[in-house]
Coordinates of C-alpha atoms in Angstrom, one line a residue:
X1 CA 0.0 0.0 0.0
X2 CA 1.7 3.3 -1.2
X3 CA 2.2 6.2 0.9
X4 CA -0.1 9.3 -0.2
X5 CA 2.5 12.5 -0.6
X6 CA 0.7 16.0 0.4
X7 CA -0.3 18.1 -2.4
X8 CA -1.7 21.4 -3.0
X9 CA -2.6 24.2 -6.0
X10 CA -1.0 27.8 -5.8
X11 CA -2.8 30.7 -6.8
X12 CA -1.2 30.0 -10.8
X13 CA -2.9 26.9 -10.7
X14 CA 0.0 24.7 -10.9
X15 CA 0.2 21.9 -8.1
X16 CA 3.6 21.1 -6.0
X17 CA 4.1 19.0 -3.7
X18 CA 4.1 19.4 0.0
X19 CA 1.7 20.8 2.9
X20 CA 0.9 24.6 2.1
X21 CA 2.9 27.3 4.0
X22 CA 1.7 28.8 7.2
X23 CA 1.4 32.6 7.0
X24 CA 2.8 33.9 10.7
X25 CA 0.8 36.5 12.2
X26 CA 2.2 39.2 11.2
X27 CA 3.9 42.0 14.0
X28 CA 2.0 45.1 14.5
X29 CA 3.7 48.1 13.5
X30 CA 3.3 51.8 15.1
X31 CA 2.9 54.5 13.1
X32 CA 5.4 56.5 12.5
X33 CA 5.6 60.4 11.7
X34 CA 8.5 62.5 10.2
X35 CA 10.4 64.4 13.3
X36 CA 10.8 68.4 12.1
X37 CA 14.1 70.3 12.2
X38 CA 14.1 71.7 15.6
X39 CA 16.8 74.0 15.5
X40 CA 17.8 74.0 19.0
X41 CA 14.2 75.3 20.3
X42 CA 13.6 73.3 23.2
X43 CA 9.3 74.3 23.0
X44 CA 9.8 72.0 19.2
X45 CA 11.7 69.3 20.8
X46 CA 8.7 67.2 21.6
X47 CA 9.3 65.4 24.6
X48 CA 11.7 66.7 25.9
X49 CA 10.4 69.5 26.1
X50 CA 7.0 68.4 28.0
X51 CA 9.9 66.5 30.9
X52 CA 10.4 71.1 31.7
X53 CA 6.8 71.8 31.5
X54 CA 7.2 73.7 28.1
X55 CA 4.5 74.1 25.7
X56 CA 5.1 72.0 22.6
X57 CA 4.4 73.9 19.5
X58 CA 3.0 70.9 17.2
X59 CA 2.6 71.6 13.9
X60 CA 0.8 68.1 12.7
X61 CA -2.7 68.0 12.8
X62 CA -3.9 66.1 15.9
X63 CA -5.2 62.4 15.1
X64 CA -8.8 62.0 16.1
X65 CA -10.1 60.8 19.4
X66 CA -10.1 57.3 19.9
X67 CA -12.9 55.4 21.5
X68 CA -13.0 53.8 24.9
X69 CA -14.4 51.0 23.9
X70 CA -12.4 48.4 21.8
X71 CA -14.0 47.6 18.1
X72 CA -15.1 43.8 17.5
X73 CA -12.9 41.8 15.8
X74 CA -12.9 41.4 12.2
X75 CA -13.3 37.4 11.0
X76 CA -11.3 36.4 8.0
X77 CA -12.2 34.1 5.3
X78 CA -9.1 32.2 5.3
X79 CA -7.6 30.6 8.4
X80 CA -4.8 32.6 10.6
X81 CA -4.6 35.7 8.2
X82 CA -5.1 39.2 9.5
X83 CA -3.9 41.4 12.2
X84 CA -6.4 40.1 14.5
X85 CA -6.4 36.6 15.6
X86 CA -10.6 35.3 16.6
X87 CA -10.2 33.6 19.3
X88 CA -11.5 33.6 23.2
X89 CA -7.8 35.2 23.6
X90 CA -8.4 37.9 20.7
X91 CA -9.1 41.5 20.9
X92 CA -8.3 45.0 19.7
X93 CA -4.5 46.6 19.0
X94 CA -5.5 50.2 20.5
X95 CA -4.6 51.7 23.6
X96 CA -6.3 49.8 26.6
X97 CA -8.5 52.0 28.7
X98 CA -8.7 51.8 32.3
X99 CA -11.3 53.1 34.4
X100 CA -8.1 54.4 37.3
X101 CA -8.2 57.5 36.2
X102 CA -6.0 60.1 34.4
X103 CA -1.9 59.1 35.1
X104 CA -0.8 61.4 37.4
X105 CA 2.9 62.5 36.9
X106 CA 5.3 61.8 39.7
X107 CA 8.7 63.5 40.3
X108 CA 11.5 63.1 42.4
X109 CA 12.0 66.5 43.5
X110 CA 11.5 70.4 41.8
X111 CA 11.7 70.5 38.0
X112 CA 14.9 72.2 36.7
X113 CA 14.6 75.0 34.3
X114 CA 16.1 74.0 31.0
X115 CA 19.1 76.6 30.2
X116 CA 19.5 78.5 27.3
X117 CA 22.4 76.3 26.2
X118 CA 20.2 73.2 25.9
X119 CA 22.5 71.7 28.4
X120 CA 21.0 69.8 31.4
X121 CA 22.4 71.2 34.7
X122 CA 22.4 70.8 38.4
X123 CA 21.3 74.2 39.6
X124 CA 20.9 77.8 37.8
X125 CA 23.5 79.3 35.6
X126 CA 24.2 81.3 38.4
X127 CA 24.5 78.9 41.1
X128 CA 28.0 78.2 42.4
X129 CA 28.7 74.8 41.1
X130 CA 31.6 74.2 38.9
X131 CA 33.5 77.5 40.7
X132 CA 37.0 76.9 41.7
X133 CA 37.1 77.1 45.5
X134 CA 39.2 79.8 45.6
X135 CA 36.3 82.4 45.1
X136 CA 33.1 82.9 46.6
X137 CA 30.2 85.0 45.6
X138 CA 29.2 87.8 47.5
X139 CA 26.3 88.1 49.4
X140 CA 24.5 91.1 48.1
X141 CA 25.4 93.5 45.7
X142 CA 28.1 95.0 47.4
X143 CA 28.5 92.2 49.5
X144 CA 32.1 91.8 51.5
X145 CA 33.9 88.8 49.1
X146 CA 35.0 85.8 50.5
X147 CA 37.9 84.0 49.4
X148 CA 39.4 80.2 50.4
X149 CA 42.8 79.8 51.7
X150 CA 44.2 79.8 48.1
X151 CA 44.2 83.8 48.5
X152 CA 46.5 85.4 50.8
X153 CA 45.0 88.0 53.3
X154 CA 47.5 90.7 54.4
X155 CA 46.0 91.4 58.0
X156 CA 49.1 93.6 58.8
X157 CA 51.4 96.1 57.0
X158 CA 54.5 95.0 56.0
X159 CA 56.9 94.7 59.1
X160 CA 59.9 97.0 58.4
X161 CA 62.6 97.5 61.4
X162 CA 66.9 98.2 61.6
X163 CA 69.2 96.0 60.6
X164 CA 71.9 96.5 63.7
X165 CA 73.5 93.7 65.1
X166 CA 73.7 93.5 68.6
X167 CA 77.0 93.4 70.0
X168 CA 77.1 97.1 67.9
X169 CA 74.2 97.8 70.6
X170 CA 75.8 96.8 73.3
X171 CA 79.1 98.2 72.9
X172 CA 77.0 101.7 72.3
X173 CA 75.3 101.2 75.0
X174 CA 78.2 100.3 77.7
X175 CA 79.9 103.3 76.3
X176 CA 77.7 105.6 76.5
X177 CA 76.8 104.4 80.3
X178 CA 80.1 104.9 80.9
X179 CA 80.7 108.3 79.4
X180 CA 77.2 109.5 81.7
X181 CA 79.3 107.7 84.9
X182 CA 82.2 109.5 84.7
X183 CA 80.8 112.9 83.2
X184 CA 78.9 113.2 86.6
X185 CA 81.9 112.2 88.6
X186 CA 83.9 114.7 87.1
X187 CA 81.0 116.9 87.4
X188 CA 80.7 116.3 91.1
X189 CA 84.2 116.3 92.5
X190 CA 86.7 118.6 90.3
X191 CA 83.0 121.2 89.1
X192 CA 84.1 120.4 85.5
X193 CA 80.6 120.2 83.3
X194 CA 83.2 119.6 79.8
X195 CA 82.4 115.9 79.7
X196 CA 79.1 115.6 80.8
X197 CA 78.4 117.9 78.0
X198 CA 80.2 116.0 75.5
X199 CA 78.6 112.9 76.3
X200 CA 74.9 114.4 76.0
X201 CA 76.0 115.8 73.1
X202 CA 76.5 112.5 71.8
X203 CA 73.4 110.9 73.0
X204 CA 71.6 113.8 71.1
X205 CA 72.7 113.2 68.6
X206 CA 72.6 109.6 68.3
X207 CA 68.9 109.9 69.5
X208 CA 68.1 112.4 66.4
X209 CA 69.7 110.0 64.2
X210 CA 67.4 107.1 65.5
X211 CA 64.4 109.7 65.1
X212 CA 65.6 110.8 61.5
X213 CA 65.3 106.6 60.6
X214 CA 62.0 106.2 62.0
X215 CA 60.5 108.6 60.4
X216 CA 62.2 108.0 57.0
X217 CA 62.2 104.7 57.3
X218 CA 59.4 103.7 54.6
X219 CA 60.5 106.7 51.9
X220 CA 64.3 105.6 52.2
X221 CA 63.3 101.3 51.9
X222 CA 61.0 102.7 48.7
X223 CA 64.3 104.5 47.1
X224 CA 66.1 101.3 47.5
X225 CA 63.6 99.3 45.9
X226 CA 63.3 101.6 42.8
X227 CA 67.4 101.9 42.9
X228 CA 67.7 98.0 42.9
X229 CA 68.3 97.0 39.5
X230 CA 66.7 94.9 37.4
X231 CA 67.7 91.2 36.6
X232 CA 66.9 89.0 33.3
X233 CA 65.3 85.9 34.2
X234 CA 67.0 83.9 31.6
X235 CA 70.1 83.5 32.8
X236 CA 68.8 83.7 36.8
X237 CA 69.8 80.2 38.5
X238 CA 67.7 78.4 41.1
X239 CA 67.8 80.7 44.3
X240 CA 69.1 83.8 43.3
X241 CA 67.4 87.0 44.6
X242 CA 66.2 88.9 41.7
X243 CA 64.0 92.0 41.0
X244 CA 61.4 91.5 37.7
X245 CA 59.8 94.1 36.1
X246 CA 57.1 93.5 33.6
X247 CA 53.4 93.0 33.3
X248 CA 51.2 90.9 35.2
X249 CA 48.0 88.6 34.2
X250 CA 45.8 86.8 36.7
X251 CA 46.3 83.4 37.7
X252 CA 43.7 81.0 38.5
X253 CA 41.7 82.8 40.5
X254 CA 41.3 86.6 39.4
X255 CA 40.4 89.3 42.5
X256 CA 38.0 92.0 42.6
X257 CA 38.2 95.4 44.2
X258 CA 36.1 96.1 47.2
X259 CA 34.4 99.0 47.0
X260 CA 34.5 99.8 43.0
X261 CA 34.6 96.5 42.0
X262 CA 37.5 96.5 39.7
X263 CA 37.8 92.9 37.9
X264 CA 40.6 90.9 37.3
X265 CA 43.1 92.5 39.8
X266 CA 46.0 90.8 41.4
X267 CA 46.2 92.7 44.4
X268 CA 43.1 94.5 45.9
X269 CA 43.1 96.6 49.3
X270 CA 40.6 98.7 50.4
X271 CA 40.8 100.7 54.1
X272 CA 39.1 102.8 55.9
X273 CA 40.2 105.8 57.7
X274 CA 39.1 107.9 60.6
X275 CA 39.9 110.7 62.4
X276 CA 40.5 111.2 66.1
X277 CA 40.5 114.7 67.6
X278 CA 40.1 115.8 71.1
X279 CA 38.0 112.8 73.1
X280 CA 37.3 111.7 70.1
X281 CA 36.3 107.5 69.4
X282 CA 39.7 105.8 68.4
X283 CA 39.9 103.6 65.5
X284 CA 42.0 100.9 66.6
X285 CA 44.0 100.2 69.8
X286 CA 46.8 102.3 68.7
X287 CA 45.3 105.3 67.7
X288 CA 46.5 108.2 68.9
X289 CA 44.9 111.7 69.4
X290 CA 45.0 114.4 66.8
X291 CA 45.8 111.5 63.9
X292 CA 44.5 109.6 60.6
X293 CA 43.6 105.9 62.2
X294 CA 42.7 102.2 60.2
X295 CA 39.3 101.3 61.0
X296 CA 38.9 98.3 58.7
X297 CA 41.0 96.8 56.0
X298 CA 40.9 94.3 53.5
X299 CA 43.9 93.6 51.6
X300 CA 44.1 90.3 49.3
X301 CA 47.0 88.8 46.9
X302 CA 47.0 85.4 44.5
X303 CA 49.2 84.2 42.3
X304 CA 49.6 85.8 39.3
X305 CA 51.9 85.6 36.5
X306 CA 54.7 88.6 35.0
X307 CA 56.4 88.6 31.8
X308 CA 59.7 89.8 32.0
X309 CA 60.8 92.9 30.1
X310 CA 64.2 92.2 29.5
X311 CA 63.9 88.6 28.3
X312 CA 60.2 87.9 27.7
X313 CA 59.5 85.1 29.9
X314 CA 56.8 84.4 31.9
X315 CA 57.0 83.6 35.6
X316 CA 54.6 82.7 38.0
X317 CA 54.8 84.7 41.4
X318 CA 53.5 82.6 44.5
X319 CA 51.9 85.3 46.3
X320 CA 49.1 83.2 47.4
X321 CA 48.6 80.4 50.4
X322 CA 49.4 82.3 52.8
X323 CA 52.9 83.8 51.4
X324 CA 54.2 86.4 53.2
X325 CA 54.1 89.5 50.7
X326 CA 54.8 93.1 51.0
X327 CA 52.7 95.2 48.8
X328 CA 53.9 99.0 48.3
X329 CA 50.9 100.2 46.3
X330 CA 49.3 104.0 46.7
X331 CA 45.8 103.9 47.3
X332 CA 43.2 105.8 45.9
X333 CA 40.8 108.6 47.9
X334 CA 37.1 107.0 47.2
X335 CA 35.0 108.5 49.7
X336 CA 36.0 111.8 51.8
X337 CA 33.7 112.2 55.0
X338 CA 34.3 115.5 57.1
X339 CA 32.6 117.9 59.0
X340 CA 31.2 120.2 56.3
X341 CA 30.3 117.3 53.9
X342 CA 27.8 114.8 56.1
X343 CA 25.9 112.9 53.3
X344 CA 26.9 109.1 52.9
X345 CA 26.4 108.2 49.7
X346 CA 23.9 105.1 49.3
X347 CA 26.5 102.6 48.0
X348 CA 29.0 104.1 51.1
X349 CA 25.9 102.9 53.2
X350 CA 25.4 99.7 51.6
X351 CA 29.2 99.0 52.3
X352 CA 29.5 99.6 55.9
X353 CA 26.0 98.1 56.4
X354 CA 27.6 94.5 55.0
X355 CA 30.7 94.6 57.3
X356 CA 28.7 95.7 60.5
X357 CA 30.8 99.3 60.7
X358 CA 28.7 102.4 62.3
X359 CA 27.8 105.3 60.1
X360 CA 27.5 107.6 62.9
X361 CA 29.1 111.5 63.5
X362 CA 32.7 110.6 62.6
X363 CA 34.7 111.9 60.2
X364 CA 35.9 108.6 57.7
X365 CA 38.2 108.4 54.8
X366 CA 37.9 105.4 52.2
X367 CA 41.0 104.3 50.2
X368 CA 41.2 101.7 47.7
X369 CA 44.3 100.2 45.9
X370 CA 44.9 97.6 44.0
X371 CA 46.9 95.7 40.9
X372 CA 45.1 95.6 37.7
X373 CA 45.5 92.8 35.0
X374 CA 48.2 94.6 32.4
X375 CA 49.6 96.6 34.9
X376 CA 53.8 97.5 35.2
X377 CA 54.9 95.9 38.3
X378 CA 58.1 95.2 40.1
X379 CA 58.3 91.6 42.2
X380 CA 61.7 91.2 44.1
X381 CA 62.0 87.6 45.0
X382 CA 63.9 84.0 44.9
X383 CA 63.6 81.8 41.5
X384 CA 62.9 78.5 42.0
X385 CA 62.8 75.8 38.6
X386 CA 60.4 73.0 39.3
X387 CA 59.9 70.8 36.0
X388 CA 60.0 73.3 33.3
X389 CA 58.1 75.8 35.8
X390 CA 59.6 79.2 36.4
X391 CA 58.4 80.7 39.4
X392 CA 59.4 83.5 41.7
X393 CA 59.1 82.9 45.7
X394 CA 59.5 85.1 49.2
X395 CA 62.3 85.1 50.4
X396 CA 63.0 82.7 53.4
X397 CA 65.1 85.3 54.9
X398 CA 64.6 89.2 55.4
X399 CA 66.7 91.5 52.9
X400 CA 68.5 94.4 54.3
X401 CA 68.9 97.8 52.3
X402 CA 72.1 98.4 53.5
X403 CA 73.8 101.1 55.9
X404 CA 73.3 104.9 53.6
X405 CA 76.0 107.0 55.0
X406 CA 75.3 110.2 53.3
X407 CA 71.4 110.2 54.7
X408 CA 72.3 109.2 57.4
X409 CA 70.1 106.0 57.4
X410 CA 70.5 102.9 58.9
X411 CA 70.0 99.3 57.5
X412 CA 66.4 98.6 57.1
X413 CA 65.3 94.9 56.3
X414 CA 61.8 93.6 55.0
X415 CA 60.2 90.1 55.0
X416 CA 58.6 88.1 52.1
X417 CA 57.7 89.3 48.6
X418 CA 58.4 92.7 47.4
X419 CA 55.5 94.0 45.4
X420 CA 55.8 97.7 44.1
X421 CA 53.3 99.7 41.6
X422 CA 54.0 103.1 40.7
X423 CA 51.3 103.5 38.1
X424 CA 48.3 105.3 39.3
X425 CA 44.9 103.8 39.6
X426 CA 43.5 105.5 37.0
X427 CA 46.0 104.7 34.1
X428 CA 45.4 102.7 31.3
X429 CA 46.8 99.5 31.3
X430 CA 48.2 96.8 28.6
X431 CA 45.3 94.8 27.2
X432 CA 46.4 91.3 27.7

């Protein structure tokens, strides 16, 4: 008995051999619509838009409103063929409806504005993330600045003071003991007054010569800074003390003035002055009567970079972290408070409101210096090489100007960086 082989007839009519072919359902497909050119406008991005609670501008025509209800599924004539499968597992494609409710939309926190540089942030373009830590914001407007411990803060003046060594003390001091001793013995038993006069004539003048340094002690250590001559950093060696000259650019973290809010300084100081008369309220603990007296100061240096003059390279000047520096730079009159002219000026206000000062009846003087970006400066310091790195450091010990016989002034020494800046505050500078 033969084995019957499966035939059947294709649409042509021809018949082959074999079981006819099963047609697979066949996968649903979405349609799909043609995305428009946004251009960067985040209100025609689509959904991206709607994540910020932007209105979509949507050009297509809206499809129309689909029923809740599902449609009844369509029967073919031929077996398995369709979209829709009848069966007690069958029903429609669409978009199931549920009787829940609207989906409500759930977030994790406050919706961030989108900026206008399409680029998803943590905070505000004006929020502080992604600032170096160097440099705070201010608080207000004319808020007092902050900065980190990457800025130096120059609580003091520069300490200036004689370079004498003591056994020279000493030995001035035994004789002139001596020469009192036996001036009033002399004095006493033969009546001879010759050499107690000589030896106060001595003192006097010795005591005028003392008097004649202190009070020219600052103009004579200025003349020796200016005098010092200039060295070329190319063929400077690795801790040689060297005077620079050139102009300076910011370094990582730029300064701003106090008070005027100069940008992109190097050195910013800003002091306030008052006056002390008769009874009068003193400015500080050392404020004497009749005198100009520091009420508040605030005097910042960073690092910064010079170029060199003479050679044309660049250094860079470790002022900050806490370097010891010594500025020599001529503030600026801002605001002039006396007795005739009472009215504060609103932004005056504004600035002793921040830092907690009194505006009361006192007569107050505001300066304000500072180091611009371009500036001429002069940096007297030691080079250090460090991998290919020029760089100019304080000094780790104090430098002496040297004993001036024909002024008559003594040696004077000063600690740390030497920063000088004869250019006035309101001339131009070199754009850099």
């Amino acid at each position: 008995m033969g084995t019957r082989i499966p035939s059947h007839q294709l649409s042509g009519g021809l018949f082959v051999s074999g079981r006819p072919e099963q047609l697979k359902e066949r996968q649903p497909t979405m349609a799909s619509r043609a995305v428009p050119y946004t251009g960067g406008d985040i209100k025609k991005s689509g959904e991206l838009g709607k994540m910020f609670d932007i209105t979509v501008d949507d050009h297509n025509p809206s499809p129309p409103p689909r029923s809740s209800r599902p449609p009844p599924p369509s029967f073919s004539s031929q077996p398995n063929s369709g979209s829709v499968r009848s069966g007690p597992n069958s029903g429609s494609l669409g978009v199931k409806s549920s009787s829940s409710g609207p989906i409500q939309k759930k977030s994790s926190g406050p919706m961030v504005p989108l900026q206008p540089t399409g680029l998803i942030t943590s905070g505000p373009l004006g929020s502080s993330a992604g600032r170096r830590s160097g440099q705070l914001e201010p608080s207000g407007s004319i808020g007092k600045m902050v900065y980190g411990s990457s800025v130096t803060s120059l609580n003091e003046d520069a300490k200036l003071g004689f370079k004498v060594s003591k056994p020279v003390m000493w030995v001035v001091v035994v004789v002139a003991v001596m020469g009192l001793v036996v001036g009033a013995f002399l004095m006493v038993a033969v009546k001879n007054v010759v050499i107690l006069a000589a030896v106060g004539g001595i003192l006097a003048v010795a005591a005028a010569v003392v008097l004649w340094n202190w009070a020219w002690k600052k103009r004579g250590l200025l003349g020796f800074l200016r005098r010092y001559a200039n060295a070329e950093l190319r063929g400077a060696v690795d801790g040689q003390y060297v005077k620079v000259t050139g102009v300076v650019t910011c370094g990582s973290i730029p300064l701003e003035s106090s008070f005027q809010r100069v940008p992109r300084c190097v050195y910013v100081a800003t002091e306030l002055y008052e006056y002390r008369g008769w009874g009068g309220k003193s400015a500080n603990p050392k404020h004497g009567f009749f005198s100009w007296g520091c009420r508040h100061a605030e005097k910042y240096v960073a690092d910064f970079y010079i170029s060199d003059f003479q050679s044309g390279l660049r250094a860079l000047v470790k002022a900050g972290y806490g370097a010891k520096v010594a500025a020599f730079v001529k503030p600026t009159t801002i605001v002039d408070i006396t007795t005739e002219n009472r009215e504060l000026s609103p932004g005056f206000q504004r600035w002793l409101a921040d830092r907690s000062l009194s505006s009361d009846d006192r007569v107050m003087r505001l300066k304000e210096g500072y180091i611009r970006e371009g500036s001429t400066v002069s940096v007297m310091g030691v080079v250090r090489r460090h991998d290919n790195i020029l760089m100019i450091v304080p000094s780790p010990e104090p430098v002496a100007t040297g004993c001036r016989w024909t002024r008559c002034l003594l040696p004077t020494y000063i600690e740390g960086l030497i920063l000088t800046c004869d250019e006035s505050q309101t001339a131009d500078v070199i754009p850099v």
